[in-house]
Each structure stands twice: as structure tokens, then as C-alpha cells.
Amino acid sequence: MVTIYDIAKKTGFSAPTVSKALNGTGTLNSGTRQKIIQIADEMGYKPNISARTLSTRKSNLIGVIYDDTGMNRGFAHPLFSVVLNRFREQIEFAGYDLVFLSRHFQMSYYEHSQYRSVDGVIIINPATGDKSEFDEFIESGMPRVSTNSLFDGICTIISDNEKGGYVAAEHFIKKGHKKIAFLSAPRNGISTAPQERLAGFKKALTDYNIPFDEELFVESRFWDKQGAYEAFGKLYERRKDFTAVFCATDLLAFGVYEYAEKAGLKLPEDISIIGFDDDAADALMSPHLTTFRQDALRIADIASEMMLNQIAGLPVPDIVRCEAEFIERQSVKEIK
Amino acid sequence: MVTIYDIAKKTGFSAPTVSKALNGTGTLNSGTRQKIIQIADEMGYKPNISARTLSTRKSNLIGVIYDDTGMNRGFAHPLFSVVLNRFREQIEFAGYDLVFLSRHFQMSYYEHSQYRSVDGVIIINPATGDKSEFDEFIESGMPRVSTNSLFDGICTIISDNEKGGYVAAEHFIKKGHKKIAFLSAPRNGISTAPQERLAGFKKALTDYNIPFDEELFVESRFWDKQGAYEAFGKLYERRKDFTAVFCATDLLAFGVYEYAEKAGLKLPEDISIIGFDDDAADALMSPHLTTFRQDALRIADIASEMMLNQIAGLPVPDIVRCEAEFIERQSVKEIK
DNA sequence: CTGAAAGCGCTTACAG
DNA sequence: CTGAAAGCGCTTACAG
């Protein structure tokens, strides 16, 4: 490993001068700068980031909070996986690397971030948990963004879920449906999406003078197919007069498809269905699932921009909403 | 941030003694060790990893090579996403953190790994590329594992793809199929899986005295649905007398489903199909896709074990094969 | 414009 | 069993 001392010796300048030349800091004769840079190149110099971090407290590392406990999808989530991937691209382009933050060894997320001297943190998927876990990040003033759920004091980039819920309900209504069920994801987690989608759903009903029927609301115990299968089963045993169901996420819709297959229900003839997320499977299932595509690329782009802004000391908004695109496929039947 | 000097002052011992106590190194009076640990705890001491890395050259960081350029799935790959997730869990349990390695800024993967002083590297998905890119890792002696493809000199944990190809062909044959097509993934990449699966496929044909028909072999231009759609179309325009197709990966099978839907072909009545990977969509499509499940958890477990072994200076095998499980669903028709 | 000095927080021989 | 000294590779005031 070649160090700045090696370059200093070779060029005849001092280590601080080499440092300034390589970093473009301080005032330097442009000739000596050129020379140093050239020699450094020839020698194949690579800075030692640990040394730099130790003296500057800047690591060029961004901590990622991504933990799918309770979701059991690993990195296969249709929204989060894309957000992670694109955020990584953008932030690497700006010279930062991504390191995963965890809660192991009695370290909290915050302690872990300190241990690694990260320059900022992105909350993509904190699993279920307690929002107060993030208070230390807020108090510390560390640059931080969330692409998952609203936190007071954390710049959050998130889909307009309420609008999504509204559009879904409105679509059903315009296709002639009146008895529309709502299959919710668990509302006890850290994500506010289920509530927001429900709020929009109710608002549309109200606007179209359709009363919200509590009996047509059902909540899955988990964010998965199995939970949805059971929840929908409960709903269907209770009531058979509804013609449509809005699922707060595609994963839940998959449970409905499974139930329909086992129970001999025809989709969308017997029940129309709309999901949320545009999972890769949607366009493969029969009928192809009508859904919403969250703008993961835009969410990630804005997240990285907001991260960089904060690192630069610039102010950022509390919340940025991104539109989710309605994708009409084949799972909603028109009722005359 | 409290440092070992703060603890030294408070306890009356020197910094080196504190260091030894906290790390459990050297010979220390167990009383002073206890005391130091207790005070450190009370003071909420967290080691500064940059300082430690600088003096020990050990970062407790493992570099991850994961780049899906050309695949365009982000982290949504049915095998890689699970491998990444489980490997992360295991390696974090051993006290290591994961950082993504990239090829930005004229840095090669290897240079990036030096820059971050990683203790080891896992190659999960290097995108298409040149195997020689990894020569530096091998020469350097850095601990390294691959869960993607075979590299001489890198401990690789990978499915028994040849066996998979064999079992697929044999299954078709036992169901009465004789004219069996093979839809391959691109073979120009770094992954050896397509060739291995093809080799097993051919072997089964030979064992059952069925000649391999070159005209029934077709290669997709990309690892995606669209490429498969086009490739299968070419095949189908050329020959209509085959009754089954083995797709080297589920993604390719999706392209066949799409083609079948557009062309009005019935699955599995007109064409039987087997995929590979057990993508989450498989059990949702009609007909549910018969496929193979790679043992991603086992692959990741072994990968982390092999990584840890290398870090500990222990020898590791060149290659570990894991069985892929055959999952029979509904996409293969029995021919009388 | 350039460099000597000190410091970031830790660990590793080496003395005592 | 414990500590003084030096070093890991870099940067930041501060002098000149």
C-alpha cells in the first residue's frame, strides 16, 4: 500500500502538501499540484479511508436500515428492493458506499451508526418496531431519510397512499361496484401505508355516497399470502354479497387468488380485485392483477438527493409525496 | 464519544491496559479487567472502528459484489436476494458488517475492497463480466467466496445444476415426452449455470436413448421475460412438434407463458414446461409452474462458514455443491 | 505557497 | 500484571 509519505518522498514535498494536492484543498502552486497528482497516479496511490475517517470523522459511508423480519421476503420486496438498488446507484455516484446497519450485540441502530461513523442513514425497512428507536438519529442531527413511513423529524419520501386508496375505490365504483371490501395489511406496524390507503378508500366512498360497511373490512395478521388467505376466508364466510375487494398490497391479493382457487370462485367474475405494488407476479397471474405501481426510482432519486443535501448542510422538506401509478389489467369486472 | 483514554482516566489504568481488558487480550488481573469493563459499560463506551482498523488492518467489514446490470431485477432475484439476506444474518452474527463493492471512479472491485480494508469478499452477482477481474482477489489471498459461478481459486458454493438439468429431462421423459426443447439463458455471461443445466439435460436424453435435437435448442438473448418470449417465438415458428420445454430459469418460463397466452397455446395441454428457481410467481401462475428450488439458505450458510474459516486461516474446499429440490406442480402434462 | 507539529482513537511490541 | 512509547495514514490549524 502506497501512502502519502511515499508520494512525499518521491516528489520532494511534504505529506501535508501531498494531502492538499490530492484533495484539492488549500492554496497550492498548480505546478506542484499537477506533479503530485501525476506521481500519485503512477504509484497507484489509493487513500486509506480508515485513516481519513479517523481524522475527519467523515466515512463516506451511508448506513442502510433494511430488516424484513415479519415480512419474510428478504430483498425480494417489489418496492424496497428497487429503492435500495437505485439509491445505491445514486449515492455511489456521489462517492458514498452503503453499509447495512443492524441491532446485534446490544447495539442499537444508532450505536451501530456511530460505531461505523456513517455520514447518514436511510431507513428503507426497519421491520416492525418502535418509532422512538429513531429519536437518537433525530437528536444527533445526523443526515437521514426514510422511504418507508412517516417520522416526525425525518425527511420522508413516500407514495401518496391516500390518493391510491381513493383511486382504487373510485375505479370500482365507476365499474359499477357498490359493495366493496377492504383487505388491510396489519396496522400495528411502523408503516402508515395501510391506514393512509384506507383513509383514501373511505373518502371516495363518501364522495360517491356509499356508506362504509365495517363488516366488509378485514385485516390480515401478517404482510403475507397466508395471512391474507385466512383473513379473506373469514370475510367470505361472514358475507358473500360483496363484488370487489381492494387489497392494501399485492401480497394480500395473492392470498385472495389462492382462496378463490381453492373455493372455486372465479376472478374477476365473482369477485373483482385491485392490489398495490405491481409485484412482478401481477402480470403473470390469471387474471392479470390490476394494481398500483409505486414510483420506486423517483423515491430513491429524491431520497439520495435529500441525503446529499443534508450532508451539504442544506435544509430539506419533512415529507415528499410521490404519485403511485394506477395499472389497469384484468382483475376488475364491469357490472352493468 | 467516550474513548479508551476517558476510561483510563476514570479507572486509573493506562490506555493499553484498557484496550487489553476490553479486547480480552494479554495477561491481566481479572479484577482490573472486571472493573474496566464495568466502567466502560457505565460510560457507554463504543469502540471507534476506524481507529481500530487503522492500527490492526482488520475492518470487520465484508465486501459484497452484487450488480444486476443486464438482469434488471435489482435485489428481487429469487436466489440472490435470499442468499444476500441470509449471508448477511450469519456474518453479522459473527460480528461483521456488509458493505457493497462497486466499480465506480476508476476503482476496480479489488481496489474498492482495499480502499475499505474489507476482511473478505463475497461474489453474489457480478453481472456480466470478465473472470480475470477477480484475479487480484485470488493473488492477494483475501478471504473470498462465490455463490454465483465457478472461479478457479475461489471457494464456490453452488447448486448442482447438472443434476437439475438431468432431473428435469428425466421427469419429462417419464411423463411420456420425447421431443423436448431447451430454452437456455445467455451463455456468454459469467454464470456457468446454463451450460451445466444443459449438460445434465443432454445426459438424461442419452441415458434414455433419445437423441438431442439441435433444432429444439434455443438461447435467449437476455436473462429476462422479453428475451425468452422472442427466443421461444423463434423456436415455435421453426418447429411445432415438440411437447415440452425446459427453461434454464423461471424468468424464461415467464416469457413462454406470455407467448402461449398471445399465441393461444394451452399450458400444459399443448406444451409442458419446467423452470428453475422457484420464483415467488410460480405458485401464482396458471398452471402453477413446476420448477427447482435452489437451497439458498444452505448456500448462504455454507458461504458464511467458508468465509469465517478463511478469515481464521483454515483451508476451504474449492467447490461445494448443494442439491436443488424438484418442485412438481401443474405445468407438466402426462402423455399416454 | 509550503511544511513542522499535533491529533484522530486504537493496538502492538517491549520494558519493567 | 501494567504502562510508556511508537505507529497505523491521514488532515488540520498554524508558522514561516
GROMACS .gro file of C-alpha atoms in nm, chain A:
model
  336
    1MET     CA    1   0.000   0.000   0.000
    2VAL     CA    2   0.144   0.332  -0.104
    3THR     CA    3   0.085   0.618   0.138
    4ILE     CA    4   0.110   0.992   0.109
    5TYR     CA    5   0.452   0.966   0.273
    6ASP     CA    6   0.575   0.758  -0.017
    7ILE     CA    7   0.449   1.021  -0.254
    8ALA     CA    8   0.601   1.294  -0.040
    9LYS     CA    9   0.939   1.127  -0.056
   10LYS     CA   10   0.919   1.070  -0.429
   11THR     CA   11   0.806   1.423  -0.514
   12GLY     CA   12   1.018   1.602  -0.257
   13PHE     CA   13   0.717   1.771  -0.099
   14SER     CA   14   0.578   1.717   0.249
   15ALA     CA   15   0.289   1.493   0.343
   16PRO     CA   16   0.051   1.781   0.414
   17THR     CA   17   0.125   1.925   0.074
   18VAL     CA   18   0.054   1.592  -0.088
   19SER     CA   19  -0.267   1.571   0.107
   20LYS     CA   20  -0.375   1.915  -0.010
   21ALA     CA   21  -0.286   1.840  -0.370
   22LEU     CA   22  -0.478   1.516  -0.374
   23ASN     CA   23  -0.780   1.665  -0.205
   24GLY     CA   24  -0.778   1.990  -0.394
   25THR     CA   25  -0.777   2.184  -0.070
   26GLY     CA   26  -0.566   2.475   0.047
   27THR     CA   27  -0.367   2.704  -0.178
   28LEU     CA   28  -0.111   2.530  -0.388
   29ASN     CA   29   0.107   2.611  -0.682
   30SER     CA   30  -0.073   2.450  -0.970
   31GLY     CA   31   0.253   2.304  -1.093
   32THR     CA   32   0.324   2.117  -0.774
   33ARG     CA   33  -0.036   2.003  -0.761
   34GLN     CA   34  -0.012   1.858  -1.110
   35LYS     CA   35   0.313   1.688  -1.035
   36ILE     CA   36   0.191   1.532  -0.714
   37ILE     CA   37  -0.127   1.407  -0.875
   38GLN     CA   38   0.068   1.258  -1.160
   39ILE     CA   39   0.316   1.079  -0.939
   40ALA     CA   40   0.037   0.957  -0.714
   41ASP     CA   41  -0.131   0.812  -1.018
   42GLU     CA   42   0.184   0.644  -1.138
   43MET     CA   43   0.241   0.493  -0.798
   44GLY     CA   44  -0.115   0.367  -0.791
   45TYR     CA   45  -0.198   0.553  -0.475
   46LYS     CA   46  -0.532   0.480  -0.305
   47PRO     CA   47  -0.628   0.672   0.005
   48ASN     CA   48  -0.678   0.480   0.325
   49ILE     CA   49  -1.031   0.556   0.422
   50SER     CA   50  -0.992   0.448   0.782
   51ALA     CA   51  -0.716   0.699   0.840
   52ARG     CA   52  -0.915   0.968   0.673
   53THR     CA   53  -1.226   0.883   0.868
   54LEU     CA   54  -1.032   0.887   1.191
   55SER     CA   55  -0.906   1.236   1.137
   56THR     CA   56  -1.205   1.391   0.961
   57ARG     CA   57  -1.496   1.196   1.111
   58LYS     CA   58  -1.628   1.156   0.763
   59SER     CA   59  -1.652   0.800   0.641
   60ASN     CA   60  -1.828   0.837   0.308
   61LEU     CA   61  -2.044   0.559   0.432
   62ILE     CA   62  -2.423   0.566   0.441
   63GLY     CA   63  -2.597   0.331   0.680
   64VAL     CA   64  -2.893   0.133   0.547
   65ILE     CA   65  -3.168   0.014   0.773
   66TYR     CA   66  -3.329  -0.279   0.599
   67ASP     CA   67  -3.469  -0.563   0.801
   68ASP     CA   68  -3.757  -0.767   0.673
   69THR     CA   69  -3.829  -0.962   0.988
   70GLY     CA   70  -4.202  -1.021   0.989
   71MET     CA   71  -4.219  -0.980   0.614
   72ASN     CA   72  -4.003  -1.276   0.519
   73ARG     CA   73  -3.927  -1.162   0.170
   74GLY     CA   74  -3.557  -1.096   0.207
   75PHE     CA   75  -3.466  -0.842  -0.052
   76ALA     CA   76  -3.741  -0.950  -0.285
   77HIS     CA   77  -3.987  -0.675  -0.195
   78PRO     CA   78  -4.120  -0.506  -0.511
   79LEU     CA   79  -4.079  -0.155  -0.369
   80PHE     CA   80  -3.792  -0.177  -0.124
   81SER     CA   81  -3.563  -0.382  -0.344
   82VAL     CA   82  -3.584  -0.124  -0.620
   83VAL     CA   83  -3.543   0.166  -0.379
   84LEU     CA   84  -3.235   0.005  -0.233
   85ASN     CA   85  -3.088  -0.067  -0.572
   86ARG     CA   86  -3.144   0.278  -0.717
   87PHE     CA   87  -3.046   0.462  -0.400
   88ARG     CA   88  -2.726   0.265  -0.401
   89GLU     CA   89  -2.650   0.366  -0.758
   90GLN     CA   90  -2.713   0.731  -0.692
   91ILE     CA   91  -2.528   0.752  -0.367
   92GLU     CA   92  -2.231   0.560  -0.502
   93PHE     CA   93  -2.218   0.801  -0.789
   94ALA     CA   94  -2.168   1.074  -0.530
   95GLY     CA   95  -1.880   0.882  -0.375
   96TYR     CA   96  -2.054   0.708  -0.087
   97ASP     CA   97  -2.075   0.342  -0.003
   98LEU     CA   98  -2.360   0.157   0.159
   99VAL     CA   99  -2.324  -0.044   0.477
  100PHE     CA  100  -2.605  -0.232   0.649
  101LEU     CA  101  -2.694  -0.125   0.999
  102SER     CA  102  -2.820  -0.380   1.247
  103ARG     CA  103  -2.931  -0.425   1.603
  104HIS     CA  104  -2.697  -0.703   1.700
  105PHE     CA  105  -2.477  -0.727   2.006
  106GLN     CA  106  -2.680  -0.490   2.220
  107MET     CA  107  -2.603  -0.217   1.972
  108SER     CA  108  -2.897  -0.011   1.864
  109TYR     CA  109  -2.921   0.111   1.507
  110TYR     CA  110  -2.790   0.444   1.627
  111GLU     CA  111  -2.497   0.296   1.815
  112HIS     CA  112  -2.411   0.092   1.513
  113SER     CA  113  -2.414   0.405   1.301
  114GLN     CA  114  -2.175   0.570   1.544
  115TYR     CA  115  -1.950   0.268   1.553
  116ARG     CA  116  -1.918   0.285   1.175
  117SER     CA  117  -1.904   0.665   1.168
  118VAL     CA  118  -2.160   0.675   0.892
  119ASP     CA  119  -2.231   1.011   0.734
  120GLY     CA  120  -2.602   0.948   0.707
  121VAL     CA  121  -2.871   0.687   0.735
  122ILE     CA  122  -3.156   0.572   0.513
  123ILE     CA  123  -3.449   0.390   0.665
  124ILE     CA  124  -3.588   0.162   0.398
  125ASN     CA  125  -3.745  -0.112   0.601
  126PRO     CA  126  -3.700  -0.114   0.977
  127ALA     CA  127  -3.929  -0.414   1.027
  128THR     CA  128  -4.186  -0.376   1.293
  129GLY     CA  129  -4.063  -0.161   1.568
  130ASP     CA  130  -4.085   0.134   1.784
  131LYS     CA  131  -4.056   0.475   1.626
  132SER     CA  132  -3.872   0.607   1.929
  133GLU     CA  133  -3.583   0.392   1.819
  134PHE     CA  134  -3.505   0.668   1.574
  135ASP     CA  135  -3.512   0.955   1.819
  136GLU     CA  136  -3.137   0.939   1.866
  137PHE     CA  137  -3.084   0.991   1.495
  138ILE     CA  138  -3.304   1.296   1.505
  139GLU     CA  139  -3.145   1.442   1.815
  140SER     CA  140  -2.796   1.383   1.682
  141GLY     CA  141  -2.874   1.582   1.371
  142MET     CA  142  -2.735   1.307   1.152
  143PRO     CA  143  -2.844   1.330   0.788
  144ARG     CA  144  -3.134   1.091   0.750
  145VAL     CA  145  -3.410   0.995   0.512
  146SER     CA  146  -3.694   0.748   0.522
  147THR     CA  147  -3.861   0.579   0.228
  148ASN     CA  148  -4.083   0.371   0.445
  149SER     CA  149  -4.302   0.558   0.678
  150LEU     CA  150  -4.353   0.897   0.829
  151PHE     CA  151  -4.138   1.000   1.122
  152ASP     CA  152  -4.150   1.346   1.270
  153GLY     CA  153  -3.810   1.494   1.213
  154ILE     CA  154  -3.701   1.259   0.934
  155CYS     CA  155  -3.726   1.362   0.573
  156THR     CA  156  -3.960   1.103   0.427
  157ILE     CA  157  -4.016   1.023   0.061
  158ILE     CA  158  -4.327   0.816   0.019
  159SER     CA  159  -4.612   0.739  -0.215
  160ASP     CA  160  -4.938   0.924  -0.199
  161ASN     CA  161  -5.114   0.631  -0.041
  162GLU     CA  162  -5.432   0.815   0.035
  163LYS     CA  163  -5.473   0.906  -0.327
  164GLY     CA  164  -5.408   0.543  -0.418
  165GLY     CA  165  -5.684   0.425  -0.190
  166TYR     CA  166  -5.915   0.685  -0.337
  167VAL     CA  167  -5.842   0.592  -0.696
  168ALA     CA  168  -5.893   0.222  -0.625
  169ALA     CA  169  -6.232   0.275  -0.469
  170GLU     CA  170  -6.334   0.518  -0.740
  171HIS     CA  171  -6.234   0.271  -1.009
  172PHE     CA  172  -6.452   0.002  -0.857
  173ILE     CA  173  -6.741   0.244  -0.824
  174LYS     CA  174  -6.714   0.359  -1.182
  175LYS     CA  175  -6.720  -0.002  -1.290
  176GLY     CA  176  -7.049  -0.038  -1.112
  177HIS     CA  177  -6.942  -0.190  -0.781
  178LYS     CA  178  -7.117  -0.084  -0.462
  179LYS     CA  179  -7.027  -0.345  -0.205
  180ILE     CA  180  -6.654  -0.319  -0.188
  181ALA     CA  181  -6.444  -0.496   0.072
  182PHE     CA  182  -6.112  -0.373   0.206
  183LEU     CA  183  -5.841  -0.622   0.292
  184SER     CA  184  -5.589  -0.441   0.507
  185ALA     CA  185  -5.231  -0.517   0.596
  186PRO     CA  186  -5.158  -0.523   0.970
  187ARG     CA  187  -5.194  -0.176   1.112
  188ASN     CA  188  -4.986  -0.236   1.421
  189GLY     CA  189  -4.654  -0.193   1.244
  190ILE     CA  190  -4.442   0.108   1.175
  191SER     CA  191  -4.582   0.159   0.826
  192THR     CA  192  -4.862   0.409   0.790
  193ALA     CA  193  -4.947   0.292   0.440
  194PRO     CA  194  -5.241   0.068   0.536
  195GLN     CA  195  -5.415   0.348   0.723
  196GLU     CA  196  -5.348   0.601   0.451
  197ARG     CA  197  -5.485   0.374   0.182
  198LEU     CA  198  -5.789   0.306   0.394
  199ALA     CA  199  -5.846   0.675   0.452
  200GLY     CA  200  -5.847   0.744   0.078
  201PHE     CA  201  -6.073   0.447   0.020
  202LYS     CA  202  -6.327   0.577   0.269
  203LYS     CA  203  -6.309   0.925   0.129
  204ALA     CA  204  -6.402   0.800  -0.219
  205LEU     CA  205  -6.694   0.604  -0.076
  206THR     CA  206  -6.815   0.915   0.098
  207ASP     CA  207  -6.777   1.127  -0.214
  208TYR     CA  208  -6.990   0.878  -0.404
  209ASN     CA  209  -7.246   0.842  -0.127
  210ILE     CA  210  -7.167   0.485  -0.047
  211PRO     CA  211  -7.163   0.407   0.323
  212PHE     CA  212  -6.852   0.233   0.454
  213ASP     CA  213  -6.956  -0.110   0.570
  214GLU     CA  214  -6.749  -0.214   0.873
  215GLU     CA  215  -6.830  -0.577   0.808
  216LEU     CA  216  -6.656  -0.561   0.475
  217PHE     CA  217  -6.333  -0.454   0.636
  218VAL     CA  218  -6.087  -0.721   0.735
  219GLU     CA  219  -5.726  -0.708   0.847
  220SER     CA  220  -5.461  -0.968   0.773
  221ARG     CA  221  -5.248  -1.074   1.066
  222PHE     CA  222  -4.931  -1.063   0.858
  223TRP     CA  223  -4.792  -0.898   0.550
  224ASP     CA  224  -4.812  -1.223   0.358
  225LYS     CA  225  -5.019  -1.450   0.143
  226GLN     CA  226  -5.109  -1.689   0.420
  227GLY     CA  227  -5.238  -1.415   0.649
  228ALA     CA  228  -5.443  -1.274   0.364
  229TYR     CA  229  -5.579  -1.615   0.277
  230GLU     CA  230  -5.710  -1.656   0.629
  231ALA     CA  231  -5.840  -1.303   0.660
  232PHE     CA  232  -6.022  -1.322   0.330
  233GLY     CA  233  -6.167  -1.656   0.431
  234LYS     CA  234  -6.310  -1.501   0.744
  235LEU     CA  235  -6.457  -1.221   0.542
  236TYR     CA  236  -6.609  -1.456   0.287
  237GLU     CA  237  -6.765  -1.679   0.549
  238ARG     CA  238  -6.923  -1.373   0.702
  239ARG     CA  239  -7.051  -1.210   0.388
  240LYS     CA  240  -7.098  -1.321   0.034
  241ASP     CA  241  -7.268  -1.021  -0.110
  242PHE     CA  242  -6.966  -0.806  -0.196
  243THR     CA  243  -6.842  -0.792  -0.554
  244ALA     CA  244  -6.500  -0.639  -0.514
  245VAL     CA  245  -6.208  -0.621  -0.277
  246PHE     CA  246  -5.924  -0.373  -0.255
  247CYS     CA  247  -5.608  -0.527  -0.113
  248ALA     CA  248  -5.371  -0.287   0.057
  249THR     CA  249  -5.081  -0.469  -0.103
  250ASP     CA  250  -5.035  -0.727  -0.380
  251LEU     CA  251  -4.912  -0.986  -0.137
  252LEU     CA  252  -5.258  -0.984   0.017
  253ALA     CA  253  -5.417  -1.013  -0.324
  254PHE     CA  254  -5.216  -1.330  -0.379
  255GLY     CA  255  -5.387  -1.477  -0.076
  256VAL     CA  256  -5.723  -1.391  -0.227
  257TYR     CA  257  -5.629  -1.559  -0.555
  258GLU     CA  258  -5.532  -1.867  -0.362
  259TYR     CA  259  -5.855  -1.867  -0.166
  260ALA     CA  260  -6.054  -1.818  -0.483
  261GLU     CA  261  -5.880  -2.110  -0.647
  262LYS     CA  262  -5.949  -2.340  -0.353
  263ALA     CA  263  -6.305  -2.220  -0.305
  264GLY     CA  264  -6.386  -2.236  -0.673
  265LEU     CA  265  -6.454  -1.864  -0.703
  266LYS     CA  266  -6.396  -1.714  -1.043
  267LEU     CA  267  -6.190  -1.398  -1.075
  268PRO     CA  268  -6.296  -1.142  -1.173
  269GLU     CA  269  -6.642  -1.282  -1.249
  270ASP     CA  270  -6.730  -1.348  -0.887
  271ILE     CA  271  -6.500  -1.100  -0.724
  272SER     CA  272  -6.310  -0.808  -0.868
  273ILE     CA  273  -5.980  -0.723  -0.713
  274ILE     CA  274  -5.723  -0.443  -0.704
  275GLY     CA  275  -5.383  -0.467  -0.540
  276PHE     CA  276  -5.097  -0.232  -0.468
  277ASP     CA  277  -4.726  -0.253  -0.561
  278ASP     CA  278  -4.712  -0.402  -0.906
  279ASP     CA  279  -4.531  -0.711  -0.796
  280ALA     CA  280  -4.358  -0.891  -1.081
  281ALA     CA  281  -4.610  -1.172  -1.043
  282ASP     CA  282  -4.909  -0.947  -1.118
  283ALA     CA  283  -4.873  -0.962  -1.493
  284LEU     CA  284  -4.822  -1.337  -1.481
  285MET     CA  285  -5.127  -1.440  -1.285
  286SER     CA  286  -5.471  -1.508  -1.427
  287PRO     CA  287  -5.638  -1.272  -1.436
  288HIS     CA  288  -5.355  -1.023  -1.455
  289LEU     CA  289  -5.385  -0.814  -1.143
  290THR     CA  290  -5.492  -0.451  -1.158
  291THR     CA  291  -5.272  -0.259  -0.919
  292PHE     CA  292  -5.065   0.050  -0.847
  293ARG     CA  293  -4.700   0.096  -0.927
  294GLN     CA  294  -4.514   0.297  -0.671
  295ASP     CA  295  -4.250   0.514  -0.832
  296ALA     CA  296  -3.957   0.345  -0.664
  297LEU     CA  297  -3.696   0.505  -0.889
  298ARG     CA  298  -3.824   0.853  -0.817
  299ILE     CA  299  -3.848   0.781  -0.446
  300ALA     CA  300  -3.487   0.663  -0.443
  301ASP     CA  301  -3.367   0.954  -0.654
  302ILE     CA  302  -3.524   1.206  -0.423
  303ALA     CA  303  -3.402   1.018  -0.118
  304SER     CA  304  -3.044   1.034  -0.237
  305GLU     CA  305  -3.081   1.398  -0.330
  306MET     CA  306  -3.219   1.478   0.015
  307MET     CA  307  -2.940   1.281   0.177
  308LEU     CA  308  -2.677   1.470  -0.017
  309ASN     CA  309  -2.845   1.800   0.061
  310GLN     CA  310  -2.838   1.730   0.430
  311ILE     CA  311  -2.475   1.627   0.417
  312ALA     CA  312  -2.409   1.959   0.244
  313GLY     CA  313  -2.588   2.138   0.525
  314LEU     CA  314  -2.890   2.232   0.317
  315PRO     CA  315  -3.243   2.225   0.454
  316VAL     CA  316  -3.484   1.957   0.333
  317PRO     CA  317  -3.861   1.920   0.348
  318ASP     CA  318  -4.024   1.696   0.607
  319ILE     CA  319  -4.210   1.497   0.352
  320VAL     CA  320  -4.221   1.443  -0.022
  321ARG     CA  321  -4.513   1.256  -0.176
  322CYS     CA  322  -4.476   1.063  -0.500
  323GLU     CA  323  -4.766   0.961  -0.714
  324ALA     CA  324  -4.840   0.589  -0.748
  325GLU     CA  325  -4.947   0.497  -1.099
  326PHE     CA  326  -5.270   0.305  -1.148
  327ILE     CA  327  -5.215   0.000  -1.366
  328GLU     CA  328  -5.534  -0.135  -1.510
  329ARG     CA  329  -5.521  -0.500  -1.608
  330GLN     CA  330  -5.785  -0.770  -1.598
  331SER     CA  331  -5.895  -0.827  -1.243
  332VAL     CA  332  -6.184  -0.583  -1.230
  333LYS     CA  333  -6.510  -0.675  -1.395
  334GLU     CA  334  -6.756  -0.417  -1.516
  335ILE     CA  335  -7.102  -0.454  -1.363
  336LYS     CA  336  -7.396  -0.327  -1.560
   0.00000   0.00000   0.00000
